[in-house]
PDB file of C-alpha atoms and ligand atoms in Angstrom:
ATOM      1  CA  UNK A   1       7.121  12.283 -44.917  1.00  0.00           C
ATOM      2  CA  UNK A   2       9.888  13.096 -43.094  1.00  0.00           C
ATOM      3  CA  UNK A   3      11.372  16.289 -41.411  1.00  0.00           C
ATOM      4  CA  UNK A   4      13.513  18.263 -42.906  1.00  0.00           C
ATOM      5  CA  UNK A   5      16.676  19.574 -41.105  1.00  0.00           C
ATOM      6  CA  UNK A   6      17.438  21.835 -43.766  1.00  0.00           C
ATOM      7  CA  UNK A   7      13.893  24.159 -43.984  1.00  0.00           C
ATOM      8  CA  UNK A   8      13.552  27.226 -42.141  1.00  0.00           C
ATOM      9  CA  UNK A   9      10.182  26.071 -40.682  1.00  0.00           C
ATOM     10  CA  UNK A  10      10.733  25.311 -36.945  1.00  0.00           C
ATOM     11  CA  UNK A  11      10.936  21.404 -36.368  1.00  0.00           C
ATOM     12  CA  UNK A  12       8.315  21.538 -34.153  1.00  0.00           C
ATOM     13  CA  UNK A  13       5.937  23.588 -36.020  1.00  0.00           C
ATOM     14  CA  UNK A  14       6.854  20.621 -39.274  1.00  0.00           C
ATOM     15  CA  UNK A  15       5.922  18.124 -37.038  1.00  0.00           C
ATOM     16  CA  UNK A  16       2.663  19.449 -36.243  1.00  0.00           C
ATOM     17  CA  UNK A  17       1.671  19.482 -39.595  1.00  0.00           C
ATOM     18  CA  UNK A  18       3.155  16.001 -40.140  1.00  0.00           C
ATOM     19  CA  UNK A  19       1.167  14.883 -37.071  1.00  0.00           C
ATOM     20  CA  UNK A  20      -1.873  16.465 -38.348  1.00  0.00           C
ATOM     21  CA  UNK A  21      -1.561  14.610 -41.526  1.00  0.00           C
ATOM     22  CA  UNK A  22      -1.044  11.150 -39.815  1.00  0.00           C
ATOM     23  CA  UNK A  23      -4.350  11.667 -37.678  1.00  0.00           C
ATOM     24  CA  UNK A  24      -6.532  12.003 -41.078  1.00  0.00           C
ATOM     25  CA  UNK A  25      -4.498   9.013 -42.668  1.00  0.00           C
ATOM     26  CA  UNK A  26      -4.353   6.853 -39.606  1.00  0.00           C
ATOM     27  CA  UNK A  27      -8.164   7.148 -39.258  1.00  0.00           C
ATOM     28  CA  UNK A  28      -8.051   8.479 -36.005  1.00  0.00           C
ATOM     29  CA  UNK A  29     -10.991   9.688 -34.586  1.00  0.00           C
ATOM     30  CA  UNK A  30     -12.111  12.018 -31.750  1.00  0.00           C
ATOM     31  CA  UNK A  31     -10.554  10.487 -27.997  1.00  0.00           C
ATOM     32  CA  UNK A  32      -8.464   7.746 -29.738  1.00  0.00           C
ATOM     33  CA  UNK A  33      -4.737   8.463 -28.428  1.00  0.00           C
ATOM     34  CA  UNK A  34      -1.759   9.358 -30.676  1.00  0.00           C
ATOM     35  CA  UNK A  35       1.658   8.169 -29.980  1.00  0.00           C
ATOM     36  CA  UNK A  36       3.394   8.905 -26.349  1.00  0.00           C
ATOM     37  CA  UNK A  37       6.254  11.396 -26.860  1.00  0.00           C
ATOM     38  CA  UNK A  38       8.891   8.965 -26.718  1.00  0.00           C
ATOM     39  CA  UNK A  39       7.474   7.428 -29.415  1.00  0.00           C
ATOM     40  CA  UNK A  40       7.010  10.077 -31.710  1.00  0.00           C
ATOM     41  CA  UNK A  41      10.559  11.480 -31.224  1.00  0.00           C
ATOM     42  CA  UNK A  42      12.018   7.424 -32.244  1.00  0.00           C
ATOM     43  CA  UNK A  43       9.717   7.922 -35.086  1.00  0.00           C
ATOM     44  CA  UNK A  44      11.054  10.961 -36.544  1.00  0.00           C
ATOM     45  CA  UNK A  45      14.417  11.502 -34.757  1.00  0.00           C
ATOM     46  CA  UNK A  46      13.372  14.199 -32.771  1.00  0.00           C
ATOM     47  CA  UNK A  47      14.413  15.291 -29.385  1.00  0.00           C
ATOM     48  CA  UNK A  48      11.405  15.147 -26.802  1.00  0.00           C
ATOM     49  CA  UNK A  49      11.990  18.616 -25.938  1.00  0.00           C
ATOM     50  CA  UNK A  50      10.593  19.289 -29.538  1.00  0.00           C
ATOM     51  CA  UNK A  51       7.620  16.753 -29.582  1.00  0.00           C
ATOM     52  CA  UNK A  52       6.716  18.119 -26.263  1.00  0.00           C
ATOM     53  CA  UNK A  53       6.472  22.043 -27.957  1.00  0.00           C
ATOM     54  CA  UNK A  54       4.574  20.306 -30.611  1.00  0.00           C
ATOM     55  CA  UNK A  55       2.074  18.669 -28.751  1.00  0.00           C
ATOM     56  CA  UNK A  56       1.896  21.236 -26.416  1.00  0.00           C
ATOM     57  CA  UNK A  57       0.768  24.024 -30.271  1.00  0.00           C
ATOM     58  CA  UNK A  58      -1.876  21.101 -30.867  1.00  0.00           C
ATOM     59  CA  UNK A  59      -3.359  21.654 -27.474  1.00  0.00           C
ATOM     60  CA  UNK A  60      -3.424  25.269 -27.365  1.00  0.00           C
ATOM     61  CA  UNK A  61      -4.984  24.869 -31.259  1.00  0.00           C
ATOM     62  CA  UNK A  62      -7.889  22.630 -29.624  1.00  0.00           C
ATOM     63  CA  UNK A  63      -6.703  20.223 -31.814  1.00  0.00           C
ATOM     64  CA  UNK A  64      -5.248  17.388 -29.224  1.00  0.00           C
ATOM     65  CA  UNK A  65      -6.075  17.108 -24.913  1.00  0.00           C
ATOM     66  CA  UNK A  66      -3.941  15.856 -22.652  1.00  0.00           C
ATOM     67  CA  UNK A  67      -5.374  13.405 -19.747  1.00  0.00           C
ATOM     68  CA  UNK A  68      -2.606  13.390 -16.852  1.00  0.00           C
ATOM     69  CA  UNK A  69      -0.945  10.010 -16.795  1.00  0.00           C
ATOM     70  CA  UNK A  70      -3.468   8.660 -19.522  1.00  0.00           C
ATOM     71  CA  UNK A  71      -2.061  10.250 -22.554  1.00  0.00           C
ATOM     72  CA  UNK A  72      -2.365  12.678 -25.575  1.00  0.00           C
ATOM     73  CA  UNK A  73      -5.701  12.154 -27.651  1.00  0.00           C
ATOM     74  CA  UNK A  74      -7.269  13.642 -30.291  1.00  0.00           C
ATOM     75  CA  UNK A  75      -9.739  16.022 -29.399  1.00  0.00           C
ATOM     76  CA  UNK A  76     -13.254  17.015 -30.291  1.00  0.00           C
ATOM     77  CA  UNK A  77     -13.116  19.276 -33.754  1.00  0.00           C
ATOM     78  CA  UNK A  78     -14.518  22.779 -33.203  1.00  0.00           C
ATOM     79  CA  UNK A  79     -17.805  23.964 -34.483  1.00  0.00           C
ATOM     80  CA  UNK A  80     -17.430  26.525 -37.131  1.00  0.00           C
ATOM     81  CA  UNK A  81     -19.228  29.799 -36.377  1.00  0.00           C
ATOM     82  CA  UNK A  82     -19.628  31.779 -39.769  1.00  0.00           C
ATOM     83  CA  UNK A  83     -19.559  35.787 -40.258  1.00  0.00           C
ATOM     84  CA  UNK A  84     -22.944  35.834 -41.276  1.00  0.00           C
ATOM     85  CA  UNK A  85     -26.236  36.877 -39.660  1.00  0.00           C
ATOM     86  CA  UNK A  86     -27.700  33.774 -38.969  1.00  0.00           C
ATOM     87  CA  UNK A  87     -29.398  32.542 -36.080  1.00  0.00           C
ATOM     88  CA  UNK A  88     -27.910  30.256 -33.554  1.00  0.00           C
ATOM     89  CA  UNK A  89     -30.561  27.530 -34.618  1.00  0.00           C
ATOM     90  CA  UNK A  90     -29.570  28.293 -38.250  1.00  0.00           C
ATOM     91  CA  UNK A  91     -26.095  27.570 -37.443  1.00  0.00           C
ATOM     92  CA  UNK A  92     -25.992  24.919 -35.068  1.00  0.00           C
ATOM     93  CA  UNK A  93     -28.781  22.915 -37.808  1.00  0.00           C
ATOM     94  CA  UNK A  94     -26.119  23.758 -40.422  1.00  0.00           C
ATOM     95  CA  UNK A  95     -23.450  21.920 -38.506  1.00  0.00           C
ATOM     96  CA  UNK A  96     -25.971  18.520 -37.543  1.00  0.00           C
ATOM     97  CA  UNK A  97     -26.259  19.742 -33.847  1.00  0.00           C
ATOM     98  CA  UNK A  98     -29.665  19.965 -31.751  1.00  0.00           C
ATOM     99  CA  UNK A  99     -29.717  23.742 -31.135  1.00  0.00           C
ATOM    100  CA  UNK A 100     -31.190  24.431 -27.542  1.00  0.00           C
ATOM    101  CA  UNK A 101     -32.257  27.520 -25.253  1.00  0.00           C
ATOM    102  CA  UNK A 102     -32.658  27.679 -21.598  1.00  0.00           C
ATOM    103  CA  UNK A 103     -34.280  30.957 -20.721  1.00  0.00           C
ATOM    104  CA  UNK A 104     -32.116  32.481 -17.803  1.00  0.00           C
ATOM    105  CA  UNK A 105     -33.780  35.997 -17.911  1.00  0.00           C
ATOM    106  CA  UNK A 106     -37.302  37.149 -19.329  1.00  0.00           C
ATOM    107  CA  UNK A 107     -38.168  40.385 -18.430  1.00  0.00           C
ATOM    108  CA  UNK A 108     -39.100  44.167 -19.633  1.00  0.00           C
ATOM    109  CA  UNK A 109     -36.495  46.914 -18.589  1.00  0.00           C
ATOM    110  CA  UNK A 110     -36.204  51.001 -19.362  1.00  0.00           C
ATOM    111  CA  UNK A 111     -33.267  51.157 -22.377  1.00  0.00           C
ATOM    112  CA  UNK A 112     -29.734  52.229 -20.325  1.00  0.00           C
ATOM    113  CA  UNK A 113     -28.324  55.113 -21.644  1.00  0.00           C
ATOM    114  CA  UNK A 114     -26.035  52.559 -23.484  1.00  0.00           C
ATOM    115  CA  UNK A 115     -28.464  50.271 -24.667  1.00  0.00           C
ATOM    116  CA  UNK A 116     -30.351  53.084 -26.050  1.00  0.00           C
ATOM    117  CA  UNK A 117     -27.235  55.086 -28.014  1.00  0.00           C
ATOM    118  CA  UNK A 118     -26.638  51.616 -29.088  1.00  0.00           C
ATOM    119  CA  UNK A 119     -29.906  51.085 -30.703  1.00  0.00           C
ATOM    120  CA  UNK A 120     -30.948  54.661 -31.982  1.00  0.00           C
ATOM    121  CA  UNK A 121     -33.929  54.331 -29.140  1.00  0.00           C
ATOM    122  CA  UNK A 122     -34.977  56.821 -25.891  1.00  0.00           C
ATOM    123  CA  UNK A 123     -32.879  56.182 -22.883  1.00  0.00           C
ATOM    124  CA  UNK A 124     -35.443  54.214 -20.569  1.00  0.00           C
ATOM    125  CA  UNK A 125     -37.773  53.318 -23.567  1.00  0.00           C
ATOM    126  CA  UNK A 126     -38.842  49.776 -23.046  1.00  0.00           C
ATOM    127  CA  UNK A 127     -37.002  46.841 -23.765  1.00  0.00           C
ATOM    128  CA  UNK A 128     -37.304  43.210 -23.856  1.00  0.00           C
ATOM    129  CA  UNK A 129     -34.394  42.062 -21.649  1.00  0.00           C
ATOM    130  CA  UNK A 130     -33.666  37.813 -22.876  1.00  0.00           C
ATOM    131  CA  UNK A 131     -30.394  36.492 -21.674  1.00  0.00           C
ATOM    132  CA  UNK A 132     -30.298  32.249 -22.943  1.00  0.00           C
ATOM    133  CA  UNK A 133     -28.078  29.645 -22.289  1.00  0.00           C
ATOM    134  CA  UNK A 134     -27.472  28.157 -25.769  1.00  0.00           C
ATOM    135  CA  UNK A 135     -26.860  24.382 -26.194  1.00  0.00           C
ATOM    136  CA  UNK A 136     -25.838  22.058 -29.033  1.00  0.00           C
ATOM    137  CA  UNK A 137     -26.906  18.699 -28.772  1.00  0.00           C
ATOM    138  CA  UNK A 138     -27.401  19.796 -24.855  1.00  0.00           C
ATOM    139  CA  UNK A 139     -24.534  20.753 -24.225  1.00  0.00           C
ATOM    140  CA  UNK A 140     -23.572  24.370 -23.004  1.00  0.00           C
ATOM    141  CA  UNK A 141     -22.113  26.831 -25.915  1.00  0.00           C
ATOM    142  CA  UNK A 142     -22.943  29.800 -25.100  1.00  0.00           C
ATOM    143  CA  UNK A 143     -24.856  32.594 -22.904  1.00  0.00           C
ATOM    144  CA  UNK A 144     -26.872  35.261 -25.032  1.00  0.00           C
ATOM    145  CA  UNK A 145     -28.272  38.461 -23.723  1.00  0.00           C
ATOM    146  CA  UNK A 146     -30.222  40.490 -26.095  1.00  0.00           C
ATOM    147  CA  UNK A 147     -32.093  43.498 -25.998  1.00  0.00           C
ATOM    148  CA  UNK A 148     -35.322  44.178 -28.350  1.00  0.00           C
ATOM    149  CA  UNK A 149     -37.091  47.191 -28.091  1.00  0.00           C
ATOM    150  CA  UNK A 150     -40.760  46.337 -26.854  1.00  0.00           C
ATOM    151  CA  UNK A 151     -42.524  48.732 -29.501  1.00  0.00           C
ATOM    152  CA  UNK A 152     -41.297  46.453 -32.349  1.00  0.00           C
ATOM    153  CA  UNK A 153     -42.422  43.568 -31.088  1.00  0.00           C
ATOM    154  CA  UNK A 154     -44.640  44.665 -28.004  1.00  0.00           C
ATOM    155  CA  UNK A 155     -45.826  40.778 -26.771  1.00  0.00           C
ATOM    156  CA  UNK A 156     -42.602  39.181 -27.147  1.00  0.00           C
ATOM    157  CA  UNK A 157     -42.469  38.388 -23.704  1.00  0.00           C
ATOM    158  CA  UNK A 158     -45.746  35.849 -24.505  1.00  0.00           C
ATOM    159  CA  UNK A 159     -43.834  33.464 -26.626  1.00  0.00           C
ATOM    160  CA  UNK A 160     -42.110  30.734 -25.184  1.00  0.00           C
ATOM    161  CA  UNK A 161     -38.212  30.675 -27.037  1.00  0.00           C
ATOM    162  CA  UNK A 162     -37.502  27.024 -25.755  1.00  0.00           C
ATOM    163  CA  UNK A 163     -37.715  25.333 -28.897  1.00  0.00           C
ATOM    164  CA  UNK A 164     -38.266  28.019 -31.200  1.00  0.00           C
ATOM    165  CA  UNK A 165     -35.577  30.437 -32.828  1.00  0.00           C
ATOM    166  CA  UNK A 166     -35.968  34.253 -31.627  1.00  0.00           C
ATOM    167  CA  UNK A 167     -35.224  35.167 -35.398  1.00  0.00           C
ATOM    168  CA  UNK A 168     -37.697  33.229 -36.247  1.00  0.00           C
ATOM    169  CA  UNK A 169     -40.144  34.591 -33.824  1.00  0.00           C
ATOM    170  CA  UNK A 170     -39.562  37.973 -35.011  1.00  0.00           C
ATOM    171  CA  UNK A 171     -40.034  37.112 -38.738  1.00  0.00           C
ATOM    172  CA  UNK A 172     -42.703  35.189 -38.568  1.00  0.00           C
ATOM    173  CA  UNK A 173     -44.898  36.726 -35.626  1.00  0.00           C
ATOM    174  CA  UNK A 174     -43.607  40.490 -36.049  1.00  0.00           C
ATOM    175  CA  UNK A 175     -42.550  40.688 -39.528  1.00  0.00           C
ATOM    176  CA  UNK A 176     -38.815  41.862 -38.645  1.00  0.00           C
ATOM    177  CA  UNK A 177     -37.007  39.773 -41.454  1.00  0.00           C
ATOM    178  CA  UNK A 178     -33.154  41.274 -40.246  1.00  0.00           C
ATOM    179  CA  UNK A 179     -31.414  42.472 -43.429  1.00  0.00           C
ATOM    180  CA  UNK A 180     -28.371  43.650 -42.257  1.00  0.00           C
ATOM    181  CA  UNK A 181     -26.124  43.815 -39.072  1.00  0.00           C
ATOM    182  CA  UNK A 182     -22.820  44.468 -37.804  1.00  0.00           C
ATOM    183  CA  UNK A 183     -20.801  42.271 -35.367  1.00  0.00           C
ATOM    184  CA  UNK A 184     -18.163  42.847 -33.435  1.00  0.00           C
ATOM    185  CA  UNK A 185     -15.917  40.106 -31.926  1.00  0.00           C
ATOM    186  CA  UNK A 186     -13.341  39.910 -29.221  1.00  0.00           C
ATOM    187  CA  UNK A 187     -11.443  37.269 -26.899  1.00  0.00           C
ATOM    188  CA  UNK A 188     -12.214  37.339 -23.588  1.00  0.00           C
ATOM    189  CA  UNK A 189     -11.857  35.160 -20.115  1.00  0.00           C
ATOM    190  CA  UNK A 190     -14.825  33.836 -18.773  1.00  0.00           C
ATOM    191  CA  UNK A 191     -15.876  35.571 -15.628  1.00  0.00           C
ATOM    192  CA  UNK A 192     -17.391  33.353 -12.194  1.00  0.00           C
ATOM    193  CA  UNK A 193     -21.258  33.371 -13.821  1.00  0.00           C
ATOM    194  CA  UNK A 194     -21.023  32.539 -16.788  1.00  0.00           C
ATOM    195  CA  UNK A 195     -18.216  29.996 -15.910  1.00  0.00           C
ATOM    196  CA  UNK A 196     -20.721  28.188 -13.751  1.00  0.00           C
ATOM    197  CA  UNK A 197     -23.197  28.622 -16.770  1.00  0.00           C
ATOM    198  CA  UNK A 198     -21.050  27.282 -19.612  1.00  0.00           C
ATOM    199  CA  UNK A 199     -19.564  24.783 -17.359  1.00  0.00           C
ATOM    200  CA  UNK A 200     -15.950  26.252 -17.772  1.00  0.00           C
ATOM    201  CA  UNK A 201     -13.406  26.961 -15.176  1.00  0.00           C
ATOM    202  CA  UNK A 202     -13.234  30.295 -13.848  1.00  0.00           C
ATOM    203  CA  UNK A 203     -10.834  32.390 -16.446  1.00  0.00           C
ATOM    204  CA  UNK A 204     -11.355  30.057 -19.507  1.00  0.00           C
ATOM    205  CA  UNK A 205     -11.083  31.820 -23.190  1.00  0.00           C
ATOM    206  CA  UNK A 206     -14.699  32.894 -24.942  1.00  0.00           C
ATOM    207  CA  UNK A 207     -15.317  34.576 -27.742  1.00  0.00           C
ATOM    208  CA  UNK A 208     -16.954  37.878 -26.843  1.00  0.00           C
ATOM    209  CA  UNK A 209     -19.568  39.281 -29.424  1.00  0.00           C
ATOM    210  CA  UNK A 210     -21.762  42.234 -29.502  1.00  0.00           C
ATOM    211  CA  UNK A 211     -24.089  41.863 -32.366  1.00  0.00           C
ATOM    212  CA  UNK A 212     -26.733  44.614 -33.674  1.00  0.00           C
ATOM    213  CA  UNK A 213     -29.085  43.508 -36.018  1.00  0.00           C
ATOM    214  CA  UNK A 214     -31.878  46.066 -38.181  1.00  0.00           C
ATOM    215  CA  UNK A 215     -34.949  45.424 -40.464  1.00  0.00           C
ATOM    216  CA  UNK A 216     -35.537  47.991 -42.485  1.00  0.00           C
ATOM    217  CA  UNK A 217     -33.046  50.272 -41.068  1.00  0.00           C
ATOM    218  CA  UNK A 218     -34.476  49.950 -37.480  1.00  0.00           C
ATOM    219  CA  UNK A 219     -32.240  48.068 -34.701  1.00  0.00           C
ATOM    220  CA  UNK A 220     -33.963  44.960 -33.526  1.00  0.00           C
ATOM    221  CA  UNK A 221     -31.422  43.366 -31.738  1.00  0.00           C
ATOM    222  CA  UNK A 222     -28.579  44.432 -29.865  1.00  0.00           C
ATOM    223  CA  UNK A 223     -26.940  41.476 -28.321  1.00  0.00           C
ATOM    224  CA  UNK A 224     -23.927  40.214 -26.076  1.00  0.00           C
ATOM    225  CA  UNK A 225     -22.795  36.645 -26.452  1.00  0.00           C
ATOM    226  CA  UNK A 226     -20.142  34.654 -24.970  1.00  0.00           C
ATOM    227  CA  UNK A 227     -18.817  31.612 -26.613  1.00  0.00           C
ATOM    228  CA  UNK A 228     -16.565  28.744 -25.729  1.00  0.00           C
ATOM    229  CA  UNK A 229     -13.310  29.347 -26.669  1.00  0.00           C
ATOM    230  CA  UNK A 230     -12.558  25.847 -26.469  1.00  0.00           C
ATOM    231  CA  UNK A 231     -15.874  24.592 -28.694  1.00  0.00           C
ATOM    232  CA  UNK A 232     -15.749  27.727 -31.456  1.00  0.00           C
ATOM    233  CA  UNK A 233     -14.281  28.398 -34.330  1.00  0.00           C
ATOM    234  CA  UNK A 234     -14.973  31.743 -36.451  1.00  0.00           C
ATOM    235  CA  UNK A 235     -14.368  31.173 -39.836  1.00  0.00           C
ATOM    236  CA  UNK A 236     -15.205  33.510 -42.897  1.00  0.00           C
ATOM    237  CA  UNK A 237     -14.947  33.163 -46.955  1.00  0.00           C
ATOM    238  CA  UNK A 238     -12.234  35.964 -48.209  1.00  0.00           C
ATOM    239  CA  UNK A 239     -13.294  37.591 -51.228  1.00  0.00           C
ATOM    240  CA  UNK A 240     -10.619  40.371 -52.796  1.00  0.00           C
ATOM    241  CA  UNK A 241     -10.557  43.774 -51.278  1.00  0.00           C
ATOM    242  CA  UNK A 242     -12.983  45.987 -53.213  1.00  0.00           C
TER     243      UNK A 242
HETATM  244  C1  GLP B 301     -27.215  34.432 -32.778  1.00  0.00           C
HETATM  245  C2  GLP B 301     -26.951  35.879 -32.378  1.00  0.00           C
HETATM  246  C3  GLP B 301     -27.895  36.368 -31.304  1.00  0.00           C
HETATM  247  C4  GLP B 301     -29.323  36.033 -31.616  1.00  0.00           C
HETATM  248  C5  GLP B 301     -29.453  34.551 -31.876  1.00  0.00           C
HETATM  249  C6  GLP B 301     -30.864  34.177 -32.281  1.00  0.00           C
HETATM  250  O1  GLP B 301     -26.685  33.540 -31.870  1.00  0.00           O
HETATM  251  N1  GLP B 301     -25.586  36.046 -31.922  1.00  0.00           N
HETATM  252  O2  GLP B 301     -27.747  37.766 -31.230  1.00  0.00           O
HETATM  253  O3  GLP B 301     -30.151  36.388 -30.529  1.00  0.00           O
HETATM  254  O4  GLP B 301     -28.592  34.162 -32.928  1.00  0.00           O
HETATM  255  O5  GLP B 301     -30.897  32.779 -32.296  1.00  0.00           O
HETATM  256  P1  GLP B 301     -32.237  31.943 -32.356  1.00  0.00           P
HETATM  257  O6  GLP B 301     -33.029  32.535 -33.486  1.00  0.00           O
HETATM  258  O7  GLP B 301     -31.795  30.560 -32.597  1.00  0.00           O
HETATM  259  O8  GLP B 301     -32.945  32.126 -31.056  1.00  0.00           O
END
């Protein structure tokens, strides 16, 4: 394939896809390096100004990294996070990783006026306070902080969550088998903590998410999480508008 002078689609924005296609025909795989932009603009008689915008969309995508005065490569695909209320360990299972939990912060605190409008509870009513650093195949993905109102599941605290789901916990231990949720999902920059947690520099994009979860109609969860931008993906099935 070649590109063509005559489309309306941006040259750079055909090569991309062009390049795209070479990588899965080429049998490139993740860290291998594609062509230097000299190359690439012989190959399909492109200025390097416009190889340069290309390769510069494929590294803002996540899809290629650049190693100054190494190269372009082909970078590490993204996991795919789907809209659905699954657990972390359900999700990062799914996807062949190791799912992992550090515990950062155990502890029982009085519901904040927020927490507690949040979760249809009594401002200062007791809550489990868990905030986790997430890992796939040990490696950092994200920091969770969740909030679970101790009368639903009063010993919470007395179960270890390294190796063992928190969904799972619930179900199994307290009988809260989550039927329904709501999610909300925003991009953010990482600030200085969780930086240092996620390994990320100062400023780096997340995905910001404030989940509530219910059993039965009651809230059982109400949870931040911040994601790596740079290792997640959210992707959903589109059915027709009802
Ligand atoms: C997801 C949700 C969190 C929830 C977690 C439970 O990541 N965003 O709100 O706390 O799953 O995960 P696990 O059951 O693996 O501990």
């Amino acid at each position: 394939m070649a590109i063509d002078p005559a489309s309306p689609v941006p040259k750079y924005v055909q090569l991309r896809d062009l390049l795209l296609d070479w990588i899965v025909e080429a049998g490139l795989s993740v860290d291998d390096p594609v062509p230097s932009e000299r190359e690439l603009g012989a190959r399909y008689e492109l200025s390097r100004m416009t190889v340069r915008q290309t390769i510069d969309l494929l590294v803002s995508e996540g899809k290629l990294y650049r190693v100054p005065g190494k190269g372009t490569f082909v970078a590490r695909p993204k996991i795919e996070m789907p809209l659905a209320l699954a657990s972390f360990t359900q999700d990062m299972l799914a996807r062949g990783y190791r799912p992992g939990a550090r515990d950062l912060v155990r502890r029982i605190v009085p519901a904040s006026g927020h927490v507690a409008r949040m979760m249809d509870i009594e401002a200062g009513a007791p809550v489990h306070h868990i905030e986790r650093l997430r890992t796939a195949d040990d490696e950092p993905m994200a920091v969770e902080r969740s909030n679970i109102p101790v009368s639903i599941a009063p010993n919470l605290d007395s179960y270890s969550l390294s190796g063992r789901s928190l969904y799972e916990i619930l179900e199994q231990e307290f009988g809260l088998l989550l039927d329904s949720g709501e999610q909300t999902i925003e991009a953010g920059i990482c600030d200085a903590a969780d930086a240092r947690l996620l390994g990320l520099a100062h400023g780096s994009p997340v995905l910001s998410m404030q989940r509530r979860s219910f059993s039965n109609g009651a809230c059982v969860e109400l949870a931040t999480s911040t994601y790596r931008a740079d290792r997640y993906q959210l992707h959903s099935r589109l059915n027709p508008r009802t």
